[in-house]
Structure formats: structure tokens, C-alpha cells
mmCIF file of C-alpha atoms and ligand atoms in Angstrom:
data_model
loop_
_atom_site.group_PDB
_atom_site.id
_atom_site.type_symbol
_atom_site.label_atom_id
_atom_site.label_comp_id
_atom_site.label_asym_id
_atom_site.label_seq_id
_atom_site.Cartn_x
_atom_site.Cartn_y
_atom_site.Cartn_z
ATOM 1 C CA MET A 1 0.000 0.000 0.000
ATOM 2 C CA ASN A 2 1.527 3.360 -0.884
ATOM 3 C CA SER A 3 1.668 6.068 1.756
ATOM 4 C CA SER A 4 -0.812 8.379 -0.015
ATOM 5 C CA THR A 5 -3.550 5.714 0.125
ATOM 6 C CA PRO A 6 -6.178 6.956 2.583
ATOM 7 C CA SER A 7 -6.507 4.841 5.717
ATOM 8 C CA TYR A 8 -9.557 2.710 6.448
ATOM 9 C CA HIS A 9 -11.030 5.354 8.749
ATOM 10 C CA GLU A 10 -10.506 8.154 6.257
ATOM 11 C CA THR A 11 -12.374 6.272 3.537
ATOM 12 C CA ALA A 12 -15.089 4.693 5.676
ATOM 13 C CA SER A 13 -18.445 6.367 6.127
ATOM 14 C CA PRO A 14 -21.753 5.003 7.406
ATOM 15 C CA GLU A 15 -23.274 5.748 3.986
ATOM 16 C CA THR A 16 -21.015 3.281 2.196
ATOM 17 C CA VAL A 17 -20.006 -0.154 3.364
ATOM 18 C CA PRO A 18 -16.406 0.280 4.551
ATOM 19 C CA THR A 19 -13.470 -1.919 3.692
ATOM 20 C CA PRO A 20 -12.430 -3.983 6.703
ATOM 21 C CA ALA A 21 -9.026 -3.499 8.271
ATOM 22 C CA ILE A 22 -6.436 -6.215 7.637
ATOM 23 C CA ARG A 23 -6.571 -8.732 10.450
ATOM 24 C CA ASP A 24 -3.665 -10.405 12.150
ATOM 25 C CA PHE A 25 -4.160 -14.135 11.544
ATOM 26 C CA ARG A 26 -0.880 -15.312 13.044
ATOM 27 C CA PHE A 27 -2.304 -16.757 16.250
ATOM 28 C CA LEU A 28 -5.476 -18.237 14.772
ATOM 29 C CA LYS A 29 -5.564 -22.011 14.387
ATOM 30 C CA THR A 30 -6.105 -23.216 10.811
ATOM 31 C CA ASP A 31 -9.198 -25.051 12.003
ATOM 32 C CA ASP A 32 -10.745 -21.790 13.236
ATOM 33 C CA LEU A 33 -9.650 -19.775 10.251
ATOM 34 C CA LEU A 34 -11.096 -22.329 7.832
ATOM 35 C CA SER A 35 -14.441 -22.642 9.632
ATOM 36 C CA GLU A 36 -14.847 -18.865 9.904
ATOM 37 C CA PHE A 37 -13.893 -18.510 6.233
ATOM 38 C CA ASN A 38 -16.486 -21.089 5.166
ATOM 39 C CA HIS A 39 -19.135 -19.521 7.367
ATOM 40 C CA LEU A 40 -18.549 -16.060 5.845
ATOM 41 C CA ALA A 41 -18.342 -17.517 2.333
ATOM 42 C CA GLU A 42 -21.762 -19.149 2.772
ATOM 43 C CA TRP A 43 -23.167 -15.880 4.049
ATOM 44 C CA ARG A 44 -21.697 -14.010 1.080
ATOM 45 C CA LEU A 45 -23.264 -16.494 -1.357
ATOM 46 C CA ASP A 46 -26.605 -15.979 0.324
ATOM 47 C CA LEU A 47 -26.317 -12.186 -0.070
ATOM 48 C CA LYS A 48 -25.245 -12.607 -3.678
ATOM 49 C CA ALA A 49 -28.285 -14.782 -4.367
ATOM 50 C CA ARG A 50 -30.419 -11.893 -3.096
ATOM 51 C CA SER A 51 -28.439 -9.405 -5.241
ATOM 52 C CA ALA A 52 -27.314 -7.614 -2.062
ATOM 53 C CA ASP A 53 -24.017 -5.774 -1.586
ATOM 54 C CA THR A 54 -21.206 -8.262 -0.879
ATOM 55 C CA SER A 55 -18.307 -5.781 -0.772
ATOM 56 C CA TYR A 56 -17.668 -6.208 2.972
ATOM 57 C CA PHE A 57 -17.427 -9.976 2.520
ATOM 58 C CA ASP A 58 -15.281 -9.756 -0.606
ATOM 59 C CA ALA A 59 -12.811 -7.575 1.303
ATOM 60 C CA THR A 60 -12.907 -9.800 4.401
ATOM 61 C CA LEU A 61 -12.590 -13.118 2.589
ATOM 62 C CA THR A 62 -9.733 -12.203 0.232
ATOM 63 C CA PRO A 63 -6.976 -11.896 2.919
ATOM 64 C CA MET A 64 -8.365 -14.967 4.730
ATOM 65 C CA LEU A 65 -8.123 -17.000 1.536
ATOM 66 C CA LYS A 66 -4.562 -15.772 0.954
ATOM 67 C CA GLU A 67 -3.582 -16.815 4.481
ATOM 68 C CA LEU A 68 -5.185 -20.260 4.037
ATOM 69 C CA GLU A 69 -3.452 -20.790 0.695
ATOM 70 C CA GLY A 70 -0.116 -19.849 2.287
ATOM 71 C CA ARG A 71 -0.671 -22.348 5.107
ATOM 72 C CA LYS A 72 -1.674 -25.051 2.627
ATOM 73 C CA ARG A 73 1.576 -24.538 0.712
ATOM 74 C CA LEU A 74 3.536 -24.802 3.976
ATOM 75 C CA ARG A 75 1.651 -27.954 4.876
ATOM 76 C CA GLU A 76 2.528 -29.503 1.498
ATOM 77 C CA ALA A 77 6.181 -28.569 1.918
ATOM 78 C CA TYR A 78 6.419 -30.103 5.414
ATOM 79 C CA GLN A 79 3.937 -32.979 5.174
ATOM 80 C CA ASP A 80 6.642 -35.604 5.750
ATOM 81 C CA ASP A 81 7.539 -34.012 9.062
ATOM 82 C CA PRO A 82 5.714 -35.950 11.825
ATOM 83 C CA LEU A 83 5.195 -32.679 13.719
ATOM 84 C CA CYS A 84 3.400 -31.050 10.776
ATOM 85 C CA PRO A 85 -0.223 -30.411 11.858
ATOM 86 C CA VAL A 86 -2.974 -32.277 10.004
ATOM 87 C CA TRP A 87 -5.093 -30.158 7.633
ATOM 88 C CA PRO A 88 -8.669 -29.852 9.033
ATOM 89 C CA ASP A 89 -11.148 -32.267 7.498
ATOM 90 C CA THR A 90 -14.146 -30.199 6.411
ATOM 91 C CA ARG A 91 -16.242 -33.362 5.941
ATOM 92 C CA ASP A 92 -15.802 -34.089 9.631
ATOM 93 C CA GLN A 93 -19.148 -34.184 11.486
ATOM 94 C CA ARG A 94 -18.009 -31.836 14.251
ATOM 95 C CA TYR A 95 -16.926 -29.277 11.669
ATOM 96 C CA GLN A 96 -20.167 -29.555 9.694
ATOM 97 C CA ARG A 97 -22.181 -29.160 12.886
ATOM 98 C CA LEU A 98 -20.311 -26.001 13.837
ATOM 99 C CA LEU A 99 -21.172 -24.408 10.483
ATOM 100 C CA ALA A 100 -24.817 -25.484 10.755
ATOM 101 C CA ASP A 101 -25.040 -24.073 14.302
ATOM 102 C CA ALA A 102 -23.471 -20.765 13.219
ATOM 103 C CA ARG A 103 -25.970 -20.528 10.344
ATOM 104 C CA ASP A 104 -28.922 -21.239 12.607
ATOM 105 C CA LEU A 105 -27.853 -18.795 15.321
ATOM 106 C CA LYS A 106 -27.381 -16.095 12.724
ATOM 107 C CA ALA A 107 -30.856 -16.754 11.304
ATOM 108 C CA ILE A 108 -32.442 -16.359 14.741
ATOM 109 C CA TRP A 109 -30.282 -13.426 15.800
ATOM 110 C CA PRO A 110 -29.905 -10.868 13.017
ATOM 111 C CA LEU A 111 -27.359 -8.277 14.202
ATOM 112 C CA GLU A 112 -29.884 -5.587 15.144
ATOM 113 C CA ARG A 113 -31.982 -7.993 17.197
ATOM 114 C CA TYR A 114 -28.862 -9.332 18.922
ATOM 115 C CA LEU A 115 -27.689 -5.803 19.747
ATOM 116 C CA ALA A 116 -31.052 -4.630 21.046
ATOM 117 C CA THR A 117 -32.127 -7.779 22.879
ATOM 118 C CA VAL A 118 -28.961 -9.540 24.040
ATOM 119 C CA VAL A 119 -26.396 -6.736 24.268
ATOM 120 C CA GLY A 120 -29.055 -4.257 25.392
ATOM 121 C CA VAL A 121 -28.005 -1.153 23.462
ATOM 122 C CA ASP A 122 -30.250 1.701 22.450
ATOM 123 C CA LEU A 123 -30.312 1.459 18.637
ATOM 124 C CA ARG A 124 -31.284 4.425 16.454
ATOM 125 C CA GLN A 125 -32.342 3.870 12.872
ATOM 126 C CA SER A 126 -30.575 6.082 10.377
ATOM 127 C CA GLY A 127 -31.551 5.318 6.781
ATOM 128 C CA ARG A 128 -30.732 1.704 5.969
ATOM 129 C CA HIS A 129 -28.444 1.210 8.958
ATOM 130 C CA ALA A 130 -28.744 1.538 12.724
ATOM 131 C CA THR A 131 -26.338 3.273 15.099
ATOM 132 C CA CYS A 132 -25.594 3.116 18.811
ATOM 133 C CA ARG A 133 -22.863 3.815 21.351
ATOM 134 C CA CYS A 134 -20.081 1.271 20.979
ATOM 135 C CA PRO A 135 -20.883 -1.598 23.380
ATOM 136 C CA LEU A 136 -17.341 -3.020 23.302
ATOM 137 C CA GLY A 137 -16.179 -0.934 26.249
ATOM 138 C CA THR A 138 -12.754 -0.095 24.798
ATOM 139 C CA HIS A 139 -13.438 3.639 24.376
ATOM 140 C CA ASP A 140 -15.714 6.294 25.762
ATOM 141 C CA ASP A 141 -18.285 6.689 23.002
ATOM 142 C CA THR A 142 -20.559 9.715 23.117
ATOM 143 C CA THR A 143 -21.197 10.028 19.373
ATOM 144 C CA LEU A 144 -22.928 6.787 18.281
ATOM 145 C CA SER A 145 -19.839 5.491 16.484
ATOM 146 C CA PHE A 146 -21.132 1.959 16.157
ATOM 147 C CA VAL A 147 -23.003 1.176 12.926
ATOM 148 C CA ALA A 148 -25.034 -1.981 12.160
ATOM 149 C CA TYR A 149 -25.394 -2.555 8.417
ATOM 150 C CA PRO A 150 -28.268 -4.316 6.633
ATOM 151 C CA ASP A 151 -25.969 -7.195 5.615
ATOM 152 C CA ASP A 152 -25.670 -8.012 9.370
ATOM 153 C CA HIS A 153 -22.141 -6.787 9.913
ATOM 154 C CA PHE A 154 -21.080 -3.931 12.196
ATOM 155 C CA HIS A 155 -18.336 -1.383 12.074
ATOM 156 C CA CYS A 156 -17.299 0.921 14.921
ATOM 157 C CA TYR A 157 -15.900 4.226 13.688
ATOM 158 C CA GLY A 158 -14.424 4.841 17.142
ATOM 159 C CA CYS A 159 -12.332 1.703 17.747
ATOM 160 C CA GLY A 160 -12.264 0.273 14.212
ATOM 161 C CA LYS A 161 -13.648 -3.138 15.225
ATOM 162 C CA HIS A 162 -15.931 -4.869 12.733
ATOM 163 C CA GLY A 163 -17.588 -8.217 12.170
ATOM 164 C CA ASP A 164 -20.780 -10.112 12.999
ATOM 165 C CA ILE A 165 -22.545 -11.361 16.147
ATOM 166 C CA PHE A 166 -19.733 -13.901 16.713
ATOM 167 C CA THR A 167 -16.927 -11.365 16.299
ATOM 168 C CA LEU A 168 -18.786 -8.909 18.542
ATOM 169 C CA THR A 169 -19.117 -11.542 21.263
ATOM 170 C CA GLY A 170 -15.485 -12.594 20.724
ATOM 171 C CA VAL A 171 -14.183 -9.032 21.150
ATOM 172 C CA TYR A 172 -16.333 -8.450 24.219
ATOM 173 C CA PHE A 173 -15.294 -11.663 25.984
ATOM 174 C CA GLY A 174 -11.752 -11.870 24.563
ATOM 175 C CA ILE A 175 -12.398 -15.046 22.547
ATOM 176 C CA ASP A 176 -10.368 -15.495 19.334
ATOM 177 C CA SER A 177 -11.545 -18.930 18.240
ATOM 178 C CA PHE A 178 -14.537 -18.953 15.888
ATOM 179 C CA ALA A 179 -15.823 -22.233 17.335
ATOM 180 C CA ASP A 180 -15.661 -20.806 20.879
ATOM 181 C CA GLN A 181 -17.410 -17.604 19.748
ATOM 182 C CA VAL A 182 -20.276 -19.656 18.275
ATOM 183 C CA ARG A 183 -20.573 -21.677 21.514
ATOM 184 C CA LYS A 184 -20.552 -18.464 23.569
ATOM 185 C CA VAL A 185 -23.389 -16.922 21.504
ATOM 186 C CA GLU A 186 -25.284 -20.177 21.893
ATOM 187 C CA ALA A 187 -24.733 -20.095 25.651
ATOM 188 C CA ILE A 188 -25.596 -16.444 26.286
ATOM 189 C CA THR A 189 -28.710 -16.480 24.123
ATOM 190 C CA GLY A 190 -29.780 -19.659 25.835
ATOM 191 C CA THR A 191 -30.719 -20.922 22.414
ATOM 192 C CA MET A 192 -30.751 -24.648 22.088
ATOM 193 C CA VAL A 193 -29.471 -25.281 18.610
ATOM 194 C CA GLU A 194 -31.765 -28.236 18.056
ATOM 195 C CA SER A 195 -34.820 -26.073 18.708
ATOM 196 C CA ALA A 196 -33.165 -23.364 16.616
ATOM 197 C CA ARG A 197 -33.468 -25.643 13.606
ATOM 198 C CA ILE A 198 -37.211 -25.768 14.152
ATOM 199 C CA ILE A 199 -37.194 -22.000 14.613
ATOM 200 C CA VAL A 200 -35.595 -21.462 11.222
ATOM 201 C CA ALA A 201 -38.269 -23.648 9.663
ATOM 202 C CA ASN A 202 -41.037 -21.659 11.350
ATOM 203 C CA GLU A 203 -39.354 -18.333 11.902
ATOM 204 C CA GLU A 204 -42.097 -15.768 12.369
ATOM 205 C CA GLN A 205 -44.045 -17.602 15.052
ATOM 206 C CA VAL A 206 -40.923 -18.502 17.007
ATOM 207 C CA ILE A 207 -39.540 -14.962 16.855
ATOM 208 C CA ARG A 208 -42.798 -13.830 18.444
ATOM 209 C CA ASP A 209 -42.332 -16.545 21.088
ATOM 210 C CA ILE A 210 -38.718 -15.485 21.770
ATOM 211 C CA GLU A 211 -39.739 -11.849 22.047
ATOM 212 C CA ALA A 212 -42.581 -12.753 24.380
ATOM 213 C CA VAL A 213 -40.180 -14.677 26.634
ATOM 214 C CA LEU A 214 -37.581 -11.910 26.617
ATOM 215 C CA SER A 215 -39.956 -8.984 27.095
HETATM 216 ZN ZN1 LIG B 301 -15.885 0.945 19.303
#
């Protein structure tokens, strides 16, 4: 990047979907990186099928893919070394279940509902997005820096954090692993994933039920 390129914060505005900052993947396990990548890729495909804006996901997925490709090359180069870690098996049942659970939780908890009901922030609608004070507690936010976009991702213009309900929960509780973030959302929403599958099949009625229980 040349030095005259404007920074993320200079280019980002709530009116346009901002480009996410480059993440540091060094301490993320390949297992976690791959499951988060596949989860976001599925979500992007879903948006694309609805002709929605996928720019946030394109920008998020590209560096993740590059990192995964780099690790795959390393794995190939060192595969004869007995200490070389095994590449995650995406056909593995545990892995498939994690992705299904993440999908279901996201269907029940769109970002705005999660923010208003679980996190308990006071959301203000502003055009197609909603804003609130940053709930992450890392800065004193008096100007509603936190923006929730219609594609269910957030960006905070105060601290620069961005992501979805899992990232939000991960930042708040200091959890880096995607699998652990999904389990934490499951635990704090008290949502049994098995019943969540029924909820997705019969969404409107169950949302009313959830709201009745939580109100
Ligand atoms: Zn913030």
C-alpha cells in the first residue's frame, strides 16, 4: 500500500459499506480460520443470491483465503515431518455441525436484534443502517460510532472493530476462536441449537415466542 492511500477510517463512512481493516491471523488455528472462512463464504453467497451488496465480505474473505493458501503450501512442503499439523477435514461431522449451528444462530439473531435484545443497546435507525454507542467498552463513546449494516455486519468508527454477532461476542469476551465464539453466543442467548433448527423452519411464530419470553 503506498503512503498516499487513505486509511480505512478516512475512507469509511456510514453511507457506504467500509473496507475492513487487515486482520492479524498469526495466532489463529487453521481449524478456526477455515471454519470462519467457510461460514462467511456461505453468508456471502446468500447475499449474492439476493443481489445484495457483498463488498464487505469480498474484502474480508480475500486476505483470509490468501492466508489459508499460504498455510496449505507450507503444509505440502512439510507434510513428511511428523510434527506437521494435520489439515482440518471439512467433511468431519463436528466441523459440519459447527457451520450449521453458526448458520442457525445467525438466522435467529440478526445483528440488530442481537444488539437490542442480548447486548441491550439503544439502537437508532438512520436510513438503511442503525447506530448506537459502541458496546465493546474499549473507548468512551458519546457520538454513536457503532453502525449496524443491513448485511448483518457492524463497524465501529471509534475503535475500528468490525464483524458479525460472533466477532462482537469474541471481542467483548476476549475469545479469538470462531468455534468458541459460536458456543458463547449459543450459551448467552440460551438458544438450544436443536430447537433453533425448528425456529428457522417456522421463523415468524418462534420470533414472536422469543420476544414474548424476553420482554
Ligand atoms: Zn468501538
